[in-house]
XYZ file of C-alpha atoms in Angstrom:
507
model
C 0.000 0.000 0.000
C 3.133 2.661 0.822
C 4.200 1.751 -2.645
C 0.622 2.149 -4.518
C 0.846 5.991 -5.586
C -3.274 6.412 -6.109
C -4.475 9.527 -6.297
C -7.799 10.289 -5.087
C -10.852 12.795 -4.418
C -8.468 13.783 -1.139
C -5.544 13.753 -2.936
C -2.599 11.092 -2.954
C -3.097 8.280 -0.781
C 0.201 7.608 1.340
C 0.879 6.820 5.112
C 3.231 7.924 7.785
C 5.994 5.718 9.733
C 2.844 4.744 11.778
C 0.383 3.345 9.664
C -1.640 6.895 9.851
C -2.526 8.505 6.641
C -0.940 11.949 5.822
C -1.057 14.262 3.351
C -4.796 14.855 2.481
C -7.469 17.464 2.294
C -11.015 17.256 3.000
C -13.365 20.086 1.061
C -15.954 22.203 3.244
C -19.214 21.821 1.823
C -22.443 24.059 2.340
C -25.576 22.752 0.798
C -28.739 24.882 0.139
C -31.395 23.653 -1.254
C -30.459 21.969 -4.813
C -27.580 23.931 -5.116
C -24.006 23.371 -2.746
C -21.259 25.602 -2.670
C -17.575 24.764 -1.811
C -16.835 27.619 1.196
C -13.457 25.894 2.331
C -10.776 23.023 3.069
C -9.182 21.522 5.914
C -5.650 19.706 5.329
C -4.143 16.847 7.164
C -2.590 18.921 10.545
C -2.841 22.859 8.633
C -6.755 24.206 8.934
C -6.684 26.111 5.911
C -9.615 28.632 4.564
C -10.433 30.352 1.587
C -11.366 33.994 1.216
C -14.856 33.475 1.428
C -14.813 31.624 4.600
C -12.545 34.101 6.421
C -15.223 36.766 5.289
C -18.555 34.965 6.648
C -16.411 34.587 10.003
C -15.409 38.559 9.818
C -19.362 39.116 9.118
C -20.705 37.526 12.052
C -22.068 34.572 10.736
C -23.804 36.578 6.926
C -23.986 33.338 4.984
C -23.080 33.686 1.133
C -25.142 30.564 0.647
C -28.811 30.371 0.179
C -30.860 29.414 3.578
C -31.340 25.685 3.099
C -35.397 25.566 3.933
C -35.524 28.653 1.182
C -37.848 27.718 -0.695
C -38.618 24.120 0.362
C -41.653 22.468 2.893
C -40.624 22.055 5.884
C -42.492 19.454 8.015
C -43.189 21.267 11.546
C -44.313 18.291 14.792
C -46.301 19.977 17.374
C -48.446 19.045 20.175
C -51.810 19.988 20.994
C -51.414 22.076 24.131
C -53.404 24.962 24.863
C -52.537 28.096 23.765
C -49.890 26.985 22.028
C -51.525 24.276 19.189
C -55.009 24.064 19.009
C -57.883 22.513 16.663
C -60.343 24.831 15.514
C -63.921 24.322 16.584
C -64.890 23.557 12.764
C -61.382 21.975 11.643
C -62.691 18.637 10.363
C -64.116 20.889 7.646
C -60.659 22.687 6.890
C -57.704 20.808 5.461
C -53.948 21.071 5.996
C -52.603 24.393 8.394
C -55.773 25.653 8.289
C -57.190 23.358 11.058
C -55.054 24.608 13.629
C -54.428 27.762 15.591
C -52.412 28.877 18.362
C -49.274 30.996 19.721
C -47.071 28.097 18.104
C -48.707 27.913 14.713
C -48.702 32.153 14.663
C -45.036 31.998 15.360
C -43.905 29.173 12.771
C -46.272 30.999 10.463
C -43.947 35.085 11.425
C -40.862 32.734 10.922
C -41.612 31.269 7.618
C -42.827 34.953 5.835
C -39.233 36.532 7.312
C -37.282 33.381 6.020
C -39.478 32.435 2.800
C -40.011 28.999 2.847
C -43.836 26.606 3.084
C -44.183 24.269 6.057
C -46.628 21.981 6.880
C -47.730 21.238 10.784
C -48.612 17.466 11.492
C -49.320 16.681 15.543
C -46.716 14.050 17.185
C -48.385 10.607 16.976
C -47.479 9.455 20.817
C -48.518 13.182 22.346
C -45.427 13.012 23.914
C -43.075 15.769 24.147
C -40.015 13.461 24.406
C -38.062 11.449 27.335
C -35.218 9.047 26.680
C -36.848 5.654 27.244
C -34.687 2.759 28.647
C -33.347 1.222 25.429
C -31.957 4.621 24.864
C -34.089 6.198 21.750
C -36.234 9.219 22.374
C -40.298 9.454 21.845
C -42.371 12.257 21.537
C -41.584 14.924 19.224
C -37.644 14.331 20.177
C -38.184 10.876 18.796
C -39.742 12.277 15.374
C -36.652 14.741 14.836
C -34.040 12.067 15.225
C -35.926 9.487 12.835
C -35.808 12.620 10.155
C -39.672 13.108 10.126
C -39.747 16.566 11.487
C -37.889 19.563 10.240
C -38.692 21.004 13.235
C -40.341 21.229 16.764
C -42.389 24.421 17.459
C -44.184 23.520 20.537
C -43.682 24.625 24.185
C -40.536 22.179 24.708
C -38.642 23.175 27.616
C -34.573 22.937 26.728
C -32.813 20.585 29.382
C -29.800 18.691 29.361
C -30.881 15.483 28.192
C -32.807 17.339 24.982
C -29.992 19.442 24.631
C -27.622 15.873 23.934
C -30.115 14.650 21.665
C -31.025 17.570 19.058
C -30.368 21.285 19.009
C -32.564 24.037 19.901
C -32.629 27.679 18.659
C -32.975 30.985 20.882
C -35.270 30.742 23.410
C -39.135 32.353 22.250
C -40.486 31.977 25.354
C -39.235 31.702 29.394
C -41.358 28.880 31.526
C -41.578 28.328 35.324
C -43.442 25.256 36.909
C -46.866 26.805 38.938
C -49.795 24.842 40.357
C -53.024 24.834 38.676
C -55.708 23.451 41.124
C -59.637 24.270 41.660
C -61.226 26.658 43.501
C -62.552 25.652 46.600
C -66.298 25.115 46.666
C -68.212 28.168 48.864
C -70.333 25.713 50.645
C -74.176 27.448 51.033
C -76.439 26.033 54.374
C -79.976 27.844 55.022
C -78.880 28.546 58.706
C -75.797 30.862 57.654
C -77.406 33.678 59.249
C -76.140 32.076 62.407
C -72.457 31.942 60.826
C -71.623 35.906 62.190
C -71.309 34.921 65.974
C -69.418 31.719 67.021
C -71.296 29.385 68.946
C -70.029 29.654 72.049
C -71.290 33.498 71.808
C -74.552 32.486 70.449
C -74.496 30.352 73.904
C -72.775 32.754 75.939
C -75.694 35.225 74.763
C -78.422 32.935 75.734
C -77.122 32.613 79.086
C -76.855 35.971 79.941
C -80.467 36.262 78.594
C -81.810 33.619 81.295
C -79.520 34.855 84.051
C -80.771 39.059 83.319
C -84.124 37.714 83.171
C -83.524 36.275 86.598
C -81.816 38.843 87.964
C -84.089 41.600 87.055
C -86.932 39.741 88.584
C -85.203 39.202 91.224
C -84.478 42.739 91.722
C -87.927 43.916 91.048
C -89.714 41.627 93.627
C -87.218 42.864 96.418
C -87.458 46.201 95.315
C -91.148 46.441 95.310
C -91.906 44.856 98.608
C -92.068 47.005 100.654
C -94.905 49.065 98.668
C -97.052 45.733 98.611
C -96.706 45.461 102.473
C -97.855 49.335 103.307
C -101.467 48.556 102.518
C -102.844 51.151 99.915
C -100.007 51.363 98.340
C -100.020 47.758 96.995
C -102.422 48.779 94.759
C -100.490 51.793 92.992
C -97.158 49.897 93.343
C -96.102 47.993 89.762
C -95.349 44.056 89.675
C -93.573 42.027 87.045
C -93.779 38.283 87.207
C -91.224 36.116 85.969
C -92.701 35.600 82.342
C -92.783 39.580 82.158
C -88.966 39.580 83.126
C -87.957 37.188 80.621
C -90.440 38.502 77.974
C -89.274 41.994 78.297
C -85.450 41.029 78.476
C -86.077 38.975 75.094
C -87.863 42.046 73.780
C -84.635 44.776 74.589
C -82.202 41.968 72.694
C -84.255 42.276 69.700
C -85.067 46.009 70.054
C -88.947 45.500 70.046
C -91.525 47.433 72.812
C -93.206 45.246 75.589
C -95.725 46.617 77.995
C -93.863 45.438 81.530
C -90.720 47.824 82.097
C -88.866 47.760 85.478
C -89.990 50.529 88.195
C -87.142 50.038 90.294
C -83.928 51.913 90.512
C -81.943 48.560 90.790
C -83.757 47.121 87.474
C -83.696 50.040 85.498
C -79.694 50.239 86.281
C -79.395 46.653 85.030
C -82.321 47.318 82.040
C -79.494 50.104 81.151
C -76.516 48.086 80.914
C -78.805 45.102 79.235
C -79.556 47.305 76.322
C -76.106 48.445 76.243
C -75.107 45.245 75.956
C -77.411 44.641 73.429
C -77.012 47.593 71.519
C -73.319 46.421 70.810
C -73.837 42.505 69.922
C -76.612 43.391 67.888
C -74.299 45.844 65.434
C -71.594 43.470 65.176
C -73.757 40.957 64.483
C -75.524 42.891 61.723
C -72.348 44.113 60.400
C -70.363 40.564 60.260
C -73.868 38.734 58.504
C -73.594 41.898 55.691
C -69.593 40.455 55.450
C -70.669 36.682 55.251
C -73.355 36.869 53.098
C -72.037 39.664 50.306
C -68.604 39.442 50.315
C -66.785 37.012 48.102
C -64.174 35.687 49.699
C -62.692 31.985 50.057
C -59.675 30.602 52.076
C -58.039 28.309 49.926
C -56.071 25.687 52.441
C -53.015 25.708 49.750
C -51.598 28.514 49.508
C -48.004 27.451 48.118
C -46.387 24.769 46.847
C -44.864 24.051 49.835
C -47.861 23.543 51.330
C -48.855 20.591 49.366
C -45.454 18.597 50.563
C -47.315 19.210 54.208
C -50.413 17.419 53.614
C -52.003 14.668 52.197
C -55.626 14.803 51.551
C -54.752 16.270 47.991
C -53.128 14.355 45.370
C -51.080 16.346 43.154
C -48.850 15.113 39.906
C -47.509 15.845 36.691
C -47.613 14.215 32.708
C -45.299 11.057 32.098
C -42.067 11.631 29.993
C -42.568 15.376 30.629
C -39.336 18.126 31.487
C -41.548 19.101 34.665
C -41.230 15.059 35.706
C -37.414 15.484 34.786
C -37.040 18.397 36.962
C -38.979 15.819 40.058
C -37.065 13.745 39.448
C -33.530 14.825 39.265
C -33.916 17.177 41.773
C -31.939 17.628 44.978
C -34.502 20.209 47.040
C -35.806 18.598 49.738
C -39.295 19.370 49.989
C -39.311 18.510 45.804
C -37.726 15.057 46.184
C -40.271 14.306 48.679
C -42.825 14.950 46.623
C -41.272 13.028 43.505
C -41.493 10.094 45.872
C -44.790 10.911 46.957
C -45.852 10.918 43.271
C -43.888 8.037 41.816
C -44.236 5.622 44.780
C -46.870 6.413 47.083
C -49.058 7.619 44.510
C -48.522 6.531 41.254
C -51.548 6.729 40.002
C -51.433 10.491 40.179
C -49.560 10.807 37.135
C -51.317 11.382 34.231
C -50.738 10.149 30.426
C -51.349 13.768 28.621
C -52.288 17.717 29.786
C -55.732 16.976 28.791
C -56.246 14.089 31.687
C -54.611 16.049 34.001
C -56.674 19.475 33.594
C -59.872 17.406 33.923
C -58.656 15.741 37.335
C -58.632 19.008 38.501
C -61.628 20.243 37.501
C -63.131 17.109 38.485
C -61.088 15.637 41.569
C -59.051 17.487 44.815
C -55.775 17.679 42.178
C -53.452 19.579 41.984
C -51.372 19.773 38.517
C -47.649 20.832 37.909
C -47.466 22.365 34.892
C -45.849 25.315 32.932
C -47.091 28.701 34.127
C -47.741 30.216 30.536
C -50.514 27.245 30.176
C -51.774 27.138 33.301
C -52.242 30.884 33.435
C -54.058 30.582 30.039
C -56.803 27.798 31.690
C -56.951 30.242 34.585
C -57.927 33.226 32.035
C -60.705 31.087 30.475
C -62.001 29.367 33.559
C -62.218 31.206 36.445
C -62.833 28.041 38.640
C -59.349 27.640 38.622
C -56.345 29.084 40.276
C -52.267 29.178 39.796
C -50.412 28.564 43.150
C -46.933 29.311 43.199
C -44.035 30.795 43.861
C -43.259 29.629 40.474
C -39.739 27.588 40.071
C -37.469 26.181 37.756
C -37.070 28.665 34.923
C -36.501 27.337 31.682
C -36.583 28.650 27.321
C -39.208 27.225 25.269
C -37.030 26.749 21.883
C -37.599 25.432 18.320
C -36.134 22.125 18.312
C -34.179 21.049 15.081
C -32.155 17.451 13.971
C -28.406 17.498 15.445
C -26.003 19.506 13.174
C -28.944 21.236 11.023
C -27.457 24.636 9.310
C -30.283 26.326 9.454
C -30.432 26.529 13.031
C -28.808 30.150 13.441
C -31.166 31.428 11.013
C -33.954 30.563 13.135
C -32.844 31.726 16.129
C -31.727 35.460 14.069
C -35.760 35.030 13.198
C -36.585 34.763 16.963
C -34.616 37.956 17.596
C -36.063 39.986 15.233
C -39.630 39.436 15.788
C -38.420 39.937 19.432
C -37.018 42.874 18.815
C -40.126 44.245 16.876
C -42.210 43.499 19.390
C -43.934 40.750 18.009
C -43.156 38.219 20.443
C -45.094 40.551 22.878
C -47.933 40.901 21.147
C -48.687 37.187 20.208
C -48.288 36.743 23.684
C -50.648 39.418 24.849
C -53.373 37.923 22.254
C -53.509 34.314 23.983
C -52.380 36.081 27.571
C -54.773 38.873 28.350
C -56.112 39.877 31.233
C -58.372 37.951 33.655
C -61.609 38.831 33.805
C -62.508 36.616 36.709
C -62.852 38.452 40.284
C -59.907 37.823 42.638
C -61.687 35.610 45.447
C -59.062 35.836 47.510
C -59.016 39.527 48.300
C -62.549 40.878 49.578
C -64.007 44.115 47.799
C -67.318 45.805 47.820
C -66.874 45.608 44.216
C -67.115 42.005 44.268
C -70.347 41.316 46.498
C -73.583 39.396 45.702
C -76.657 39.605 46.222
C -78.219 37.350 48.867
C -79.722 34.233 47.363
C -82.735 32.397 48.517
C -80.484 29.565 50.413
C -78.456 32.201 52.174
C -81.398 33.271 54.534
C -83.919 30.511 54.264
C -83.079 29.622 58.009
C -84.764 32.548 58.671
C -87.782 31.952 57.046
C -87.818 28.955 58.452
C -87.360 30.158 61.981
C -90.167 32.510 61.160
C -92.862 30.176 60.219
C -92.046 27.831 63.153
C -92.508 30.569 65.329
C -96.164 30.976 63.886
C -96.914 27.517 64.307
C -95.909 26.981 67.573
C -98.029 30.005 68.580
C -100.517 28.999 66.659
C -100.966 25.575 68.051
C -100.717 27.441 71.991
C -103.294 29.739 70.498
C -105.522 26.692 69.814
C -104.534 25.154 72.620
C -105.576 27.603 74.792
C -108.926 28.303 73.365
C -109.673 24.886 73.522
C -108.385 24.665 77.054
C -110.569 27.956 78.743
C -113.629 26.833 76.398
C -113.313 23.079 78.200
C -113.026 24.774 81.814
C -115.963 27.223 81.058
C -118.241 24.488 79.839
C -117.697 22.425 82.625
C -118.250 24.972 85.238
C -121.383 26.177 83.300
C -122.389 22.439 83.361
C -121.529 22.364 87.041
C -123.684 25.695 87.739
C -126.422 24.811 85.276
C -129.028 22.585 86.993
C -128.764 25.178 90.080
C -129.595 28.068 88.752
C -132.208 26.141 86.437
C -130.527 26.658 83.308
C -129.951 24.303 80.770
C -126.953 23.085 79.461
C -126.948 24.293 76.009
C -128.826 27.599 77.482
C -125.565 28.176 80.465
C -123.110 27.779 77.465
C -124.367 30.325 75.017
């Protein structure tokens, strides 16, 4: 072989004292489209360049070649995630790009106008976004740009270290924390919250006192008045109160009503004073904390950070399979986080969820709570206000386009992502899928958030109301029947004396 003098492509073919060869060059090829251009050479231990490669180096990266999609379809994976890639309400009608909508498919669609080539947008087939599985290949939409499928990934796919070893990624378009999304908490209604202002050991405290005043001031009146009823003429002019007077009038002051007992004595009329007093006070902070309870929005939720949910164990909480939020579980070293990873992978497997889709409806449905990206879980906050994002949010990471390992047209992505960043463009796709919330903020109480009292809210009281007119109704009856069975047999009894009748001494 050292004596064969062939000549090749890389130029002669002839090996050094150890068997290495030596003496060759190897041409720099850039390829664009249907055309390639020859930008430069490397020889065997001298890196050599021509002019035009030293230039594009001096230029900051200007290319003198064509961008390689220019012109061509790109195939674009995505994944259905809301706001990013969504199916239009009517898009088994439509056909091709047309069927979806979305932040993602807006952005692919800014990126192909600036760089001039067609794409079309096909959803991954797994609805993964891509983990390394144990034999070592890649699913999800990872999986689909290492087989060649894809062109590229334009889909909320948070850049780690893992998916950083397996493809490249372009400038970041978008910056995502991990939030909680979880469900209000139900404002439970009962027909006896009118009773809800006062705790119950005041509402028991208060009935005391209204048996031991009605006591008291009977009490006091009967020892005050006694010795008018034992001077003779002046037991006629001097007032009494029985006991059913005292507690009838004491009942009466609570409730601010008129009865026609009052206390004559100087002793009662001192305690009558500091009664109504009393009463004057309970009454207004008990009509001022029922207008609080019964208008005001306002709802304790029992999580209040994410912290909170490592404390407790009444709610379940979990993430998607194969995610980068399960990566970040599960390689973390924070305490509180790697005891929830085992919590959720051991304890509670089951609270892991396939796809976003099952987990959003376990929490509308179920006491979940779901780890997800802030930008979509403050988008299913915006459009259902029956939901609510928990934080402090954590682990910041780039959403980035996602291209095959060693694709040229990388950079010229990324250049497109700081443009229409520096435009302003960015922001305002954002701010069309991310407005503002129109839902009221339950957790803050405001007169401009009240309601009006519904039917269930004071139907105690109604119901108090007409028990109270039954009960005296059926005494009422009672009592007629009572005094008109007592007169008829004392008419009976009187009757044959006097020579009346019967019938005759009852009329």
């Amino acid at each position: 072989m050292r004596q064969n003098g062939v000549v090749g492509a890389t130029g002669q073919l002839s090996f050094d004292s150890q068997g290495k060869r030596s003496n060759f060059t190897l041409n720099i090829t850039a390829i664009g489209g249907a055309e390639y251009n020859t930008i430069g050479e490397w020889v065997s231990r001298v890196e050599i360049f021509d002019t035009r490669l030293r230039l594009n180096a001096q230029n900051n990266g200007n290319r003198s070649t064509p961008f390689p999609l220019k012109g061509r379809v790109a195939k674009v994976v995505m994944i259905e995630e809301r706001p990013f890639t969504m199916l239009k309400r009517d898009h088994i009608s439509r056909k091709g790009n047309d069927r979806f909508q979305g932040f993602a498919v807006d952005l692919i669609d800014e990126i192909a106008r600036m760089l001039d080539f067609e794409y079309e947008i096909y959803l991954v087939h797994d609805g993964n976004f891509g983990s390394k599985k144990s034999n070592g290949e890649w699913n999800g939409m990872i999986g689909e740009l290492l087989a060649g499928n894809a062109t590229m990934s334009v889909a909320p796919l948070s850049i780690n270290s893992d998916r950083e070893e397996a493809v490249d990624f372009t400038k970041p378009f978008m910056t995502r924390y991990i939030s909680v999304l979880m469900r209000l908490p139900r404002r439970e209604t009962s027909y006896f919250e009118f009773l809800n202002p006062l705790s119950p050991i005041v509402w028991i405290c208060t009935m005391c006192s209204f048996v031991v005043v009605s006591i008291v001031l009977y009490m006091l009146e009967r020892i005050g008045t006694a010795p008018a009823r034992a001077d003779g003429p002046l037991q006629q002019r001097a007032p009494q109160i029985t006991i059913r007077e005292a507690f009838w009038f004491i009942f009466g002051s609570l409730l601010q009503g008129n009865t026609d007992s009052s206390p004559s004595t100087i002793p009662g009329r001192i305690l009558t004073s500091a009664w109504w007093f009393f009463a004057l006070i309970l009454i207004s902070s008990y009509t001022a904390n029922l207008a609080a309870f019964l208008t005001v929005k306002k709802i304790n939720t029992p999580i209040k950070s994410v912290t909170d949910l490592a404390q407790q164990n009444k709610i379940k909480y979990g993430t998607v399979k194969s995610s980068g939020v399960m990566s970040f579980f599960k390689n973390t070293k924070i305490e509180h986080f790697a005891k929830m990873w085992a919590q959720m992978s051991e304890i509670e497997p089951d609270s892991m969820v396939d796809n976003t889709s099952v987990g959003f409806m376990q929490v509308k449905e179920q006491d979940y709570a779901f780890f997800w990206d802030t930008t979509v879980n403050k988008y299913h906050t915006i459009v259902d206000c029956d939901l609510m994002e928990i934080g402090p949010p954590f682990d910041p990471k780039g959403f980035g386009i996602g291209v095959p390992p060693g694709a040229t047209y990388r950079e010229e992505l990324s250049m497109a992502i700081l443009k229409l960043s520096d435009r302003g463009r960015l922001h305002e796709l954002e701010t069309r899928y991310w407005g503002n919330r129109n839902c009221p903020d339950l957790s803050k109480p405001s007169s401009d958030e009240t309601s009006e009292l519904q039917i269930e809210n004071v139907a105690g009281v109604f119901f108090i109301l007409v028990g109270g007119i039954i009960i005296a109704a059926v005494v009422c009856l009672g009592e007629y029947v009572g005094h008109a069975l007592l007169r008829a047999s004392k008419l009976e009894t009187k009757g044959p004396e006097n020579g009346y009748g019967t019938g005759e001494a009852f009329l």
